[in-house]
XYZ file of C-alpha atoms in Angstrom:
724
model
C 0.255 -0.099 -0.102
C 3.095 2.406 0.877
C 4.141 1.479 -3.028
C 0.504 2.154 -4.490
C 0.692 5.797 -2.349
C 3.846 6.551 -4.287
C 2.806 5.799 -7.256
C -0.322 7.573 -6.978
C 1.546 10.787 -5.398
C 4.235 9.821 -8.369
C 1.398 9.981 -10.889
C 0.082 13.084 -9.786
C 3.319 15.015 -9.815
C 3.833 13.877 -13.262
C 0.472 14.938 -14.267
C 0.881 18.190 -12.670
C 4.431 18.655 -14.212
C 3.180 17.687 -17.609
C 0.194 20.418 -17.263
C 2.748 23.160 -15.954
C 4.887 22.288 -19.109
C 1.844 22.586 -21.504
C 0.764 25.532 -19.925
C 4.316 26.997 -20.224
C 4.530 25.881 -23.920
C 0.870 27.934 -24.511
C 3.024 30.776 -22.526
C 5.863 30.349 -24.763
C 4.176 30.131 -28.054
C 1.874 33.535 -26.934
C 5.062 35.543 -26.414
C 6.593 34.498 -29.736
C 3.535 35.690 -31.019
C 3.873 39.157 -29.558
C 7.274 39.280 -30.337
C 6.303 38.765 -33.825
C 3.678 41.440 -33.659
C 6.247 43.946 -32.608
C 8.548 42.773 -35.224
C 5.966 43.476 -37.783
C 4.599 46.752 -36.307
C 8.535 47.744 -36.171
C 8.781 46.788 -40.142
C 5.757 48.938 -40.832
C 7.271 51.690 -39.339
C 10.781 51.030 -41.040
C 8.774 50.923 -44.636
C 6.769 53.862 -43.801
C 10.305 55.782 -43.219
C 11.918 54.955 -45.852
C 9.031 55.222 -48.339
C 8.606 58.840 -47.167
C 12.158 59.384 -47.493
C 11.992 58.294 -50.976
C 9.340 60.849 -51.837
C 10.811 62.817 -54.793
C 12.675 66.181 -53.290
C 11.418 65.450 -49.830
C 15.565 65.575 -48.679
C 15.993 68.440 -50.974
C 13.986 70.785 -48.435
C 16.334 69.296 -45.574
C 19.311 70.122 -47.507
C 17.749 73.979 -48.360
C 16.942 74.261 -44.602
C 13.138 74.407 -45.672
C 11.916 72.798 -42.704
C 8.315 73.645 -42.922
C 8.001 72.218 -46.572
C 9.874 69.079 -45.091
C 7.696 69.033 -42.079
C 4.492 69.215 -44.846
C 5.718 66.612 -46.929
C 7.750 64.037 -44.358
C 6.883 64.703 -40.802
C 2.862 65.055 -40.956
C 2.263 62.509 -43.553
C 4.279 60.163 -41.296
C 1.901 61.343 -38.250
C -1.364 61.156 -40.200
C -0.716 58.179 -42.504
C 1.469 55.788 -40.300
C 0.186 57.051 -37.001
C 3.834 57.883 -35.563
C 3.754 60.685 -33.246
C 7.434 61.362 -32.954
C 9.648 61.824 -36.125
C 13.562 62.997 -36.121
C 16.512 63.157 -38.852
C 19.820 63.261 -36.875
C 23.288 63.290 -38.554
C 26.339 61.133 -37.752
C 27.335 62.937 -34.626
C 23.766 62.720 -33.028
C 22.488 66.414 -33.371
C 19.030 66.486 -34.512
C 18.373 68.138 -38.011
C 14.312 67.821 -37.920
C 11.775 66.877 -35.327
C 8.255 66.243 -35.389
C 6.492 65.835 -32.308
C 2.685 64.992 -32.577
C 2.086 66.853 -36.073
C 3.939 69.902 -34.466
C 7.525 71.105 -36.206
C 10.158 71.271 -33.495
C 11.840 69.357 -30.617
C 10.335 69.531 -27.167
C 10.221 67.652 -23.936
C 9.484 64.380 -25.524
C 12.440 64.468 -27.829
C 14.576 65.280 -24.820
C 13.146 62.135 -23.169
C 14.013 60.013 -26.076
C 17.708 61.220 -26.283
C 18.768 58.556 -24.158
C 16.968 55.296 -26.187
C 17.872 57.154 -29.441
C 21.586 57.293 -28.766
C 21.632 53.516 -27.866
C 19.851 53.051 -31.370
C 22.697 55.338 -32.968
C 25.040 52.929 -31.253
C 23.636 50.003 -33.020
C 23.433 51.850 -36.224
C 27.079 52.289 -36.222
C 28.793 50.700 -39.256
C 25.335 49.584 -40.742
C 24.804 50.431 -44.520
C 22.609 52.780 -45.474
C 18.693 51.153 -46.206
C 18.744 49.377 -42.914
C 17.292 50.141 -39.697
C 17.067 49.015 -35.860
C 14.468 49.311 -33.350
C 13.237 48.727 -29.554
C 11.125 50.078 -26.649
C 11.765 52.787 -24.600
C 9.965 53.226 -21.033
C 11.035 56.181 -19.157
C 10.226 59.705 -17.500
C 7.821 60.476 -20.483
C 5.701 57.975 -22.383
C 6.591 54.537 -23.311
C 7.130 54.099 -27.153
C 8.225 51.777 -29.787
C 11.109 53.209 -31.552
C 12.610 52.968 -34.771
C 15.864 54.329 -36.391
C 16.648 53.950 -40.099
C 20.117 54.991 -41.727
C 19.993 56.519 -45.318
C 22.421 58.902 -47.469
C 20.828 62.475 -48.579
C 20.610 62.116 -51.893
C 19.432 65.078 -53.775
C 20.854 67.373 -56.647
C 20.568 70.404 -54.462
C 23.494 68.840 -52.326
C 26.888 68.363 -53.708
C 28.030 65.759 -51.160
C 26.326 62.820 -49.749
C 26.028 62.874 -45.824
C 25.038 59.968 -43.648
C 21.679 60.640 -41.618
C 19.510 58.638 -39.499
C 15.705 58.847 -39.460
C 14.020 58.014 -36.024
C 10.526 57.410 -35.712
C 8.235 56.759 -32.392
C 4.932 55.277 -31.844
C 3.681 55.570 -28.596
C 2.792 52.485 -26.712
C -1.011 53.693 -25.488
C -3.688 51.619 -25.177
C -5.109 51.128 -28.930
C -1.197 50.165 -30.103
C -0.898 47.480 -26.991
C -4.647 46.058 -27.998
C -3.493 45.974 -31.732
C -0.285 43.971 -30.718
C -2.676 41.784 -28.451
C -5.220 41.249 -31.360
C -2.420 40.462 -34.121
C -0.871 37.764 -31.138
C -4.444 36.118 -30.804
C -4.165 36.599 -26.992
C -7.596 36.246 -25.909
C -6.728 37.258 -22.185
C -6.854 40.888 -22.872
C -4.827 43.955 -23.610
C -0.953 43.844 -23.245
C 0.462 45.876 -20.114
C 4.006 47.390 -19.770
C 5.543 46.334 -16.221
C 9.007 46.106 -14.422
C 7.989 42.907 -12.899
C 5.377 40.315 -13.452
C 2.599 40.384 -10.886
C 1.679 36.619 -11.583
C -1.976 36.022 -11.141
C -1.970 33.765 -14.177
C -0.121 36.395 -16.592
C 2.415 35.718 -19.118
C 5.516 37.362 -20.152
C 7.538 39.011 -22.450
C 10.926 40.416 -21.536
C 12.733 42.808 -23.441
C 15.448 45.179 -23.380
C 14.402 49.033 -22.175
C 16.279 51.410 -24.567
C 16.015 54.224 -22.058
C 18.151 52.830 -19.296
C 19.464 49.381 -20.819
C 17.506 47.669 -18.132
C 14.639 45.145 -18.522
C 11.155 45.801 -18.964
C 8.029 43.217 -19.398
C 5.114 43.123 -21.675
C 2.318 40.959 -19.621
C -0.947 39.682 -20.427
C -3.393 37.382 -18.798
C -3.070 33.462 -19.990
C -5.926 31.326 -19.976
C -3.842 28.215 -18.941
C -6.155 25.667 -20.413
C -4.467 22.887 -18.881
C -4.529 23.940 -15.233
C -8.502 24.511 -15.515
C -8.757 21.062 -17.321
C -6.779 19.538 -14.549
C -9.160 21.200 -11.991
C -12.333 19.848 -14.094
C -11.149 16.322 -14.198
C -9.496 15.795 -10.372
C -12.934 14.046 -9.174
C -12.247 11.494 -11.884
C -8.732 11.179 -11.071
C -9.806 10.338 -7.436
C -12.093 7.545 -8.587
C -9.304 5.827 -10.804
C -6.820 5.744 -7.876
C -9.124 4.341 -5.701
C -9.930 1.536 -8.269
C -6.317 1.346 -8.840
C -5.892 0.736 -5.266
C -7.899 -2.264 -5.111
C -6.568 -3.778 -8.645
C -3.240 -3.133 -6.961
C -3.936 -5.090 -3.939
C -5.023 -8.039 -6.035
C -1.925 -7.902 -8.027
C 0.147 -7.628 -4.913
C -1.271 -11.147 -3.944
C -0.394 -12.685 -7.371
C 3.343 -11.078 -7.211
C 3.798 -12.930 -3.934
C 2.868 -16.536 -5.678
C 4.920 -15.256 -8.530
C 7.920 -14.068 -6.619
C 7.942 -17.858 -4.711
C 8.069 -19.418 -8.154
C 10.464 -17.320 -8.916
C 12.917 -18.202 -6.098
C 12.655 -21.558 -6.941
C 13.575 -20.872 -10.493
C 16.507 -18.971 -9.328
C 18.050 -22.018 -7.267
C 17.464 -23.700 -10.429
C 19.286 -21.611 -12.755
C 22.062 -21.474 -9.547
C 22.162 -24.950 -10.039
C 22.590 -25.033 -13.843
C 25.722 -22.744 -13.544
C 27.508 -24.499 -10.999
C 27.152 -27.795 -12.816
C 28.484 -28.753 -16.490
C 25.228 -29.569 -18.285
C 26.935 -32.745 -20.572
C 28.733 -34.388 -17.496
C 27.098 -32.871 -14.332
C 30.708 -32.307 -13.126
C 31.276 -28.626 -11.506
C 31.542 -26.230 -14.147
C 34.595 -24.059 -14.232
C 33.064 -20.769 -12.405
C 31.825 -22.999 -9.323
C 34.896 -25.107 -9.452
C 36.942 -21.787 -8.897
C 34.571 -20.528 -6.185
C 34.915 -23.672 -4.087
C 38.768 -23.802 -4.566
C 38.843 -20.013 -3.576
C 36.723 -21.328 -0.291
C 38.897 -24.232 0.448
C 42.197 -22.310 0.417
C 40.706 -19.505 2.731
C 39.993 -22.086 4.874
C 42.430 -24.253 7.124
C 43.279 -26.980 5.113
C 41.826 -30.428 6.323
C 45.207 -32.629 5.468
C 48.499 -31.302 5.064
C 48.704 -31.684 1.197
C 46.742 -30.125 -1.122
C 46.968 -30.487 -5.062
C 45.459 -29.183 -8.345
C 45.434 -31.668 -11.182
C 44.922 -30.273 -15.007
C 43.855 -33.391 -17.005
C 43.817 -33.279 -21.086
C 42.097 -36.361 -22.789
C 44.720 -37.605 -25.651
C 43.101 -39.087 -28.645
C 39.738 -37.745 -28.103
C 39.596 -35.494 -31.221
C 40.167 -38.807 -33.077
C 36.979 -40.157 -31.558
C 35.328 -36.899 -32.344
C 36.230 -37.323 -36.052
C 35.619 -40.850 -36.651
C 32.631 -41.712 -34.372
C 30.748 -38.250 -34.388
C 30.283 -35.575 -31.620
C 27.438 -37.515 -30.037
C 29.521 -40.425 -29.178
C 31.940 -37.968 -27.938
C 29.769 -36.496 -25.358
C 29.024 -39.620 -24.125
C 32.390 -40.620 -23.912
C 33.037 -37.522 -21.763
C 30.171 -38.517 -19.644
C 31.901 -41.611 -18.901
C 35.168 -40.361 -18.130
C 33.363 -37.657 -15.612
C 31.863 -40.331 -13.868
C 34.977 -42.342 -13.368
C 37.154 -39.478 -12.373
C 34.622 -38.614 -9.795
C 34.155 -41.892 -8.546
C 37.947 -42.318 -7.949
C 38.489 -38.906 -6.327
C 35.266 -39.887 -3.717
C 35.322 -37.479 -1.392
C 39.027 -35.948 -1.177
C 38.083 -33.165 -3.497
C 36.214 -31.832 -6.606
C 36.297 -32.472 -10.089
C 35.166 -30.021 -12.922
C 34.930 -29.895 -16.781
C 36.409 -26.633 -17.769
C 35.803 -27.059 -21.737
C 35.915 -29.366 -24.566
C 38.131 -32.517 -23.082
C 39.754 -30.619 -20.367
C 39.195 -31.198 -16.619
C 40.386 -30.002 -13.892
C 40.446 -31.258 -9.919
C 41.654 -30.674 -6.536
C 42.120 -32.943 -3.896
C 43.177 -33.387 -0.166
C 45.828 -35.982 0.898
C 48.046 -36.929 3.776
C 51.082 -38.236 2.351
C 52.870 -38.066 -1.368
C 52.265 -42.118 -1.778
C 48.359 -41.528 -1.405
C 48.625 -38.484 -4.100
C 50.712 -41.027 -6.307
C 47.825 -43.756 -5.620
C 45.327 -41.097 -6.752
C 47.122 -40.107 -10.042
C 47.614 -43.952 -10.600
C 43.927 -44.702 -9.987
C 42.918 -41.885 -12.609
C 45.245 -43.420 -15.133
C 43.624 -46.789 -14.172
C 39.846 -45.684 -14.958
C 40.964 -43.638 -17.570
C 42.761 -46.693 -19.325
C 39.614 -48.955 -19.121
C 37.799 -49.323 -22.642
C 34.683 -47.753 -23.033
C 32.068 -49.388 -25.239
C 29.821 -46.799 -27.244
C 27.792 -47.595 -30.466
C 29.246 -50.947 -30.808
C 32.434 -49.675 -30.627
C 35.273 -50.143 -28.034
C 36.783 -46.608 -27.607
C 40.310 -46.005 -25.428
C 41.481 -42.424 -24.333
C 44.880 -41.332 -22.850
C 45.281 -38.285 -20.381
C 47.993 -35.989 -20.067
C 47.894 -34.285 -16.277
C 49.727 -31.342 -14.759
C 49.912 -30.817 -11.053
C 50.470 -27.827 -8.885
C 50.689 -28.047 -4.766
C 49.683 -25.939 -2.261
C 51.229 -24.633 -0.141
C 54.557 -25.564 -1.884
C 54.188 -23.750 -5.187
C 51.582 -21.294 -4.334
C 48.521 -20.727 -2.052
C 45.932 -18.737 -4.223
C 43.420 -20.265 -6.387
C 44.636 -18.415 -9.515
C 47.877 -19.312 -9.214
C 47.477 -22.757 -8.748
C 45.616 -23.158 -11.852
C 48.223 -21.416 -13.742
C 50.769 -23.803 -12.411
C 49.004 -26.934 -13.245
C 48.456 -25.671 -16.501
C 52.072 -25.033 -17.145
C 52.553 -28.323 -15.719
C 50.092 -29.734 -18.280
C 51.771 -28.212 -21.019
C 54.939 -29.739 -20.172
C 53.409 -33.378 -20.077
C 51.813 -32.401 -23.697
C 55.162 -31.109 -24.708
C 57.148 -34.548 -23.661
C 54.791 -36.710 -25.833
C 51.580 -36.824 -23.796
C 50.024 -39.628 -22.028
C 52.238 -38.721 -19.060
C 51.848 -36.700 -15.538
C 54.123 -33.888 -14.594
C 54.527 -32.066 -11.467
C 55.052 -28.445 -11.626
C 58.685 -27.578 -11.406
C 60.133 -23.773 -11.322
C 62.185 -24.708 -14.670
C 59.137 -25.345 -16.614
C 58.025 -21.761 -16.061
C 61.160 -20.327 -16.844
C 60.734 -22.563 -20.095
C 57.427 -20.848 -20.654
C 58.889 -17.382 -20.336
C 61.710 -17.994 -22.798
C 59.222 -19.504 -25.124
C 56.894 -16.062 -25.102
C 60.129 -14.509 -25.232
C 61.146 -16.055 -28.327
C 57.629 -15.605 -29.885
C 57.930 -11.660 -29.265
C 61.407 -11.819 -30.563
C 60.382 -13.669 -33.532
C 57.744 -11.323 -34.348
C 60.174 -8.484 -34.074
C 62.443 -10.396 -36.483
C 59.730 -10.874 -39.009
C 58.790 -7.057 -38.952
C 62.823 -6.529 -39.210
C 63.325 -8.880 -41.698
C 66.100 -11.020 -39.515
C 65.361 -13.930 -41.169
C 67.895 -15.369 -44.157
C 67.177 -17.895 -46.540
C 69.917 -20.020 -47.569
C 69.802 -22.596 -50.510
C 71.432 -26.103 -50.108
C 71.806 -28.016 -53.848
C 70.318 -31.185 -54.615
C 72.269 -33.310 -56.793
C 71.932 -36.344 -59.332
C 73.038 -39.436 -57.408
C 75.017 -40.713 -60.916
C 76.360 -37.512 -62.290
C 76.622 -35.368 -59.033
C 75.099 -32.417 -60.836
C 73.244 -29.823 -59.330
C 69.589 -30.227 -60.313
C 67.980 -28.512 -57.696
C 68.070 -26.259 -54.172
C 66.202 -26.788 -50.939
C 65.162 -23.227 -49.370
C 66.438 -23.240 -45.605
C 65.384 -20.410 -43.095
C 67.933 -19.153 -40.631
C 67.363 -16.569 -37.896
C 70.044 -13.881 -37.651
C 69.217 -13.180 -33.785
C 70.734 -9.842 -32.800
C 72.353 -10.970 -29.372
C 72.181 -14.663 -29.804
C 73.577 -15.151 -33.485
C 72.504 -17.259 -35.917
C 69.743 -19.834 -35.019
C 68.735 -22.658 -36.511
C 65.164 -23.805 -37.404
C 64.898 -26.389 -34.690
C 65.202 -23.344 -32.113
C 62.387 -21.808 -33.029
C 60.208 -23.224 -35.572
C 58.466 -25.188 -32.606
C 57.603 -21.827 -30.942
C 56.458 -20.369 -34.263
C 54.258 -23.424 -34.796
C 52.324 -23.409 -31.245
C 52.001 -19.559 -31.741
C 50.833 -19.809 -35.378
C 54.050 -17.601 -36.580
C 54.693 -20.433 -39.025
C 52.306 -19.182 -41.015
C 53.891 -15.740 -41.594
C 57.518 -17.431 -41.728
C 56.520 -20.024 -44.485
C 54.763 -17.283 -46.380
C 58.409 -14.961 -46.111
C 60.423 -18.140 -47.190
C 58.150 -18.616 -50.164
C 57.990 -15.472 -51.527
C 61.694 -15.005 -50.627
C 62.522 -18.029 -51.989
C 60.696 -17.681 -55.542
C 62.280 -14.342 -55.856
C 65.724 -15.354 -55.365
C 65.402 -18.267 -57.319
C 65.040 -16.407 -60.911
C 68.831 -16.323 -60.447
C 69.068 -20.021 -60.223
C 67.800 -21.102 -63.807
C 67.038 -24.597 -64.841
C 66.845 -26.212 -61.581
C 63.908 -26.887 -59.045
C 63.332 -25.118 -55.870
C 62.087 -26.933 -53.041
C 60.268 -25.117 -50.073
C 59.143 -26.612 -46.899
C 55.472 -26.275 -45.882
C 54.304 -26.781 -41.964
C 51.139 -29.108 -41.575
C 49.462 -26.207 -39.939
C 49.801 -24.161 -42.870
C 48.389 -26.852 -44.912
C 45.593 -27.521 -43.097
C 44.942 -23.424 -43.680
C 42.026 -22.438 -45.824
C 43.060 -20.775 -48.998
C 46.533 -22.222 -48.736
C 46.546 -23.282 -52.307
C 45.351 -19.631 -53.438
C 48.329 -18.016 -51.310
C 50.857 -20.310 -53.036
C 49.534 -19.460 -56.712
C 49.235 -16.015 -55.726
C 52.889 -16.021 -54.386
C 53.963 -17.805 -57.784
C 51.866 -15.119 -59.970
C 53.886 -11.973 -57.944
C 57.344 -13.095 -58.210
C 56.640 -14.470 -61.791
C 57.968 -17.912 -60.841
C 57.217 -21.221 -62.778
C 55.223 -23.601 -60.802
C 56.554 -26.285 -62.638
C 59.966 -25.710 -60.792
C 58.677 -25.183 -57.430
C 58.646 -28.257 -55.027
C 56.702 -28.252 -51.821
C 58.064 -30.537 -48.861
C 55.713 -31.499 -46.334
C 56.138 -33.785 -43.401
C 54.543 -37.177 -43.174
C 52.185 -35.795 -40.114
C 50.470 -33.748 -42.522
C 49.356 -36.573 -44.877
C 48.399 -39.191 -42.046
C 45.059 -37.310 -41.145
C 45.035 -33.956 -43.392
C 41.240 -33.580 -43.408
C 39.375 -32.747 -46.519
C 40.442 -29.235 -47.096
C 44.111 -30.412 -46.747
C 43.515 -32.990 -49.406
C 42.067 -30.591 -51.721
C 44.900 -28.015 -51.262
C 47.051 -30.821 -52.317
C 45.255 -31.835 -55.109
C 44.886 -28.254 -56.723
C 48.707 -27.470 -55.906
C 49.578 -30.539 -57.955
C 47.089 -29.858 -60.854
C 49.059 -26.460 -61.264
C 52.290 -28.041 -61.782
C 53.789 -27.914 -58.241
C 55.581 -31.211 -57.181
C 54.791 -32.493 -53.864
C 57.755 -33.777 -51.514
C 57.150 -36.212 -48.683
C 60.034 -34.734 -45.824
C 61.791 -36.664 -43.425
C 60.434 -40.379 -44.647
C 60.899 -43.135 -42.008
C 60.641 -40.873 -38.962
C 56.680 -40.900 -38.308
C 53.940 -42.922 -38.924
C 53.282 -42.706 -42.649
C 53.901 -45.644 -45.279
C 53.967 -45.566 -48.588
C 50.363 -46.362 -48.592
C 49.759 -42.912 -47.555
C 52.012 -41.900 -50.519
C 49.736 -43.694 -52.959
C 46.848 -42.044 -51.796
C 48.094 -38.373 -52.272
C 49.623 -36.597 -55.150
C 53.162 -37.155 -53.979
C 55.801 -36.946 -56.473
C 59.224 -37.645 -54.444
C 60.032 -38.785 -50.967
C 63.154 -37.979 -48.957
C 64.638 -40.751 -46.848
C 65.482 -39.107 -43.308
C 69.075 -38.263 -42.609
C 69.173 -40.613 -39.549
C 69.220 -44.044 -41.930
C 71.451 -42.472 -44.260
C 74.486 -42.036 -41.618
C 73.906 -45.271 -40.369
C 75.099 -46.908 -44.069
C 77.956 -48.950 -43.912
C 77.604 -49.264 -40.067
C 74.407 -50.957 -39.275
C 73.179 -53.648 -41.426
C 69.577 -52.709 -40.862
C 69.756 -49.096 -42.010
C 71.053 -50.488 -45.426
C 68.003 -52.636 -45.760
C 65.464 -49.866 -44.766
C 66.996 -47.765 -47.427
C 67.175 -50.422 -50.011
C 63.944 -50.918 -49.129
C 62.058 -47.496 -49.337
C 64.323 -46.944 -52.714
C 62.751 -49.824 -54.566
C 59.347 -49.273 -53.235
C 59.526 -45.945 -54.335
C 60.776 -46.669 -57.496
C 57.860 -49.215 -58.109
C 55.741 -46.374 -57.462
C 57.107 -44.181 -59.646
C 58.057 -41.652 -57.548
C 61.585 -39.653 -57.169
C 63.975 -40.790 -54.137
C 66.183 -38.323 -52.189
C 68.622 -39.118 -49.959
C 68.789 -36.571 -47.019
C 72.001 -35.687 -44.917
C 74.780 -37.470 -47.153
C 78.025 -36.606 -45.673
C 80.687 -39.408 -46.994
C 81.378 -41.302 -50.682
C 80.748 -44.648 -49.071
C 77.095 -43.303 -48.276
C 76.974 -42.242 -51.878
C 77.999 -45.373 -53.167
C 75.418 -47.120 -51.281
C 72.742 -44.957 -52.861
C 73.818 -45.394 -56.475
C 73.851 -49.259 -55.574
C 70.197 -48.517 -54.241
C 69.260 -46.820 -57.456
C 68.467 -43.854 -55.113
C 67.763 -40.832 -57.485
C 68.582 -37.622 -55.617
C 70.727 -36.590 -52.882
C 71.408 -33.773 -50.728
C 74.060 -33.090 -47.942
C 77.571 -31.764 -46.801
C 79.099 -34.063 -49.467
C 78.451 -31.811 -51.767
C 77.779 -28.498 -50.109
C 76.133 -27.157 -46.945
C 73.349 -24.479 -46.929
C 74.651 -21.444 -48.992
C 74.061 -17.487 -49.547
C 72.524 -17.211 -52.721
C 75.445 -15.625 -54.224
C 77.582 -18.779 -53.668
C 74.510 -20.899 -55.021
C 74.368 -18.848 -58.048
C 78.258 -19.106 -58.397
C 77.773 -23.175 -58.167
C 75.387 -22.871 -60.846
C 77.495 -21.070 -63.027
C 80.403 -23.049 -62.674
C 78.275 -26.447 -63.667
C 77.203 -24.392 -66.683
C 80.648 -23.468 -67.840
C 81.489 -27.404 -67.574
C 83.585 -27.448 -64.509
C 84.239 -30.725 -63.276
C 81.642 -31.684 -60.332
C 83.194 -31.685 -56.913
C 82.078 -32.717 -53.439
C 83.535 -29.969 -51.454
C 83.732 -27.418 -54.231
C 79.811 -26.187 -53.634
C 81.251 -25.657 -49.742
C 83.240 -22.491 -50.552
C 80.908 -19.337 -49.341
C 78.692 -21.560 -46.906
C 76.680 -20.113 -44.122
C 76.539 -23.129 -41.597
C 78.744 -25.342 -40.007
C 78.644 -29.324 -40.412
C 75.880 -30.954 -38.830
C 73.648 -27.797 -39.086
C 71.166 -29.698 -41.123
C 70.816 -32.656 -38.739
C 70.232 -29.838 -35.906
C 67.584 -28.065 -37.853
C 64.822 -30.525 -37.054
C 61.203 -31.081 -38.286
C 58.178 -28.811 -39.221
C 57.955 -26.049 -42.133
C 59.632 -22.653 -43.037
C 62.516 -24.395 -44.588
C 64.276 -26.302 -41.820
């Protein structure tokens, strides 16, 4: 009821405000109408003055000093025709040259009373060109008047030189004039009066400046204020409506109480939904953090406490193979198993995708180790779903309290760092946080930032290692290899920065830079192929085929001379987009080489599935030729299978003549390594080709002149894209 009273009071106040606003708007419109009427009267007075001054020879009388004739033709005419009681002609210094007051020639008391007002009008006319006027009201010792001043030049043959003059006319603010202004303003409340202040009682006003002394004066009139009268008439009806509204409000209040109770129940359900992961029914991320905060702020119930991040290994394959519905069911099973394994020792939550987090209380390190082993045990149990037996592993990282941190945010951050290390070390393992992990992460982030700066400052260098025909040892191509000339650490090999680039997606920019630079440089290396590495991340990037073709067009490089090298992992599960990109690239004439063959999980079955034109046997097999029997068997097997499939076989890392003899015996096509030349600057590569063109005998070491890297550089480069 208090609320209802407040509502009614507010409604009345709002209505009163609206009525007051409406009445004020009526008064404002009336004031504007009065002002327009005054302006119309001023304009009429100005027109009368200018018309009388334009009368032929009327100014000549002024020039000759014939004031009687001027009075008859000018002042008396304005008095009788336009109703202007006072008419004056004043020179530029304010000296009256002619005066007519109430039809009588000459200046009297009225002229002296009007002198201050006329002076202010003359000030307003200074600098105004002839033919313009100024007007205003004057209320002083004498009568109130409406004044108009009009500037003109005396133009008459009787006067040898024009003289700036001002004509002034005044219309007395008597009752007829004020009534006329009221009629033209459509004011129904009666005549307009002149006052120094508004006496109120329903009167509206228009404020103007008093030319007599510069103060303010008011024109006031009585306003009908229709909205106020309407409110007074409607007040009884409003009271009846208010009473009915009170009854209705009382009924609604009872209903609102029932709705409020239902809303509280709904909010309780909503809070439960917010606190719970809808798929697995585990705690949500936000609720987990809340519980973790509460646990850490209270005294720990056990001496040891840990936060563990869990990331499922192989879950993406389940999703891709069996569909998201099966993947969701698998997550539910995993969630139930983890919660059952943890019991009342802590809380487990799903924080997104296939990532989980838990915190646990434990008494001893042995108890915690047992918990971790139990988690791996329950996760390793196959899950039977959709007539398929599904298996997933997990990578885990943990941070301890109070040893590592005491705040929830810091514990989760450090546990995430430990999880990252577990995944970097191959996955499927558990890692406790160590300070060295954080330092490594900081170094990785610093390297990432420095690498970004290196791209902007063009600190990356492209070298070219020759590829030779095994039989003739003639150069048939070059592989573009990238190096980073770090301003402090010197020249860095790809193995020191490419992994960081792949994690931060900078590998896309590095690959694009190397490809464009190599295609531009290779115009100086005619007649040979150009091999450029392409990272698996780039291969799966939408539009990669279009980007490569755009680079070829921009550099004018022949696509039939370009060979893109991809790693085995790129063709194990490339996805539809990557497979289509490989097909489009091959259709344009670009060759595709499978790099580091034998080190991953690819087989020649994958080679047959995609348009691969070359396989490169990894250097780890070549370096053992002549030392381990298995190495020779593997290389021979790969070479012969490659020949049977019609693809070129290139051996990497050839460093000795003995290795070259093995490759010739097996029938390998091409070779690459320090036996022929290290990675070379462009100038050295150009000289090597020039010597070959001039017919100089090929030399296993001649190409090393001008080399940029020391022996073993290629072996240390590591896998990946960007010309490693």
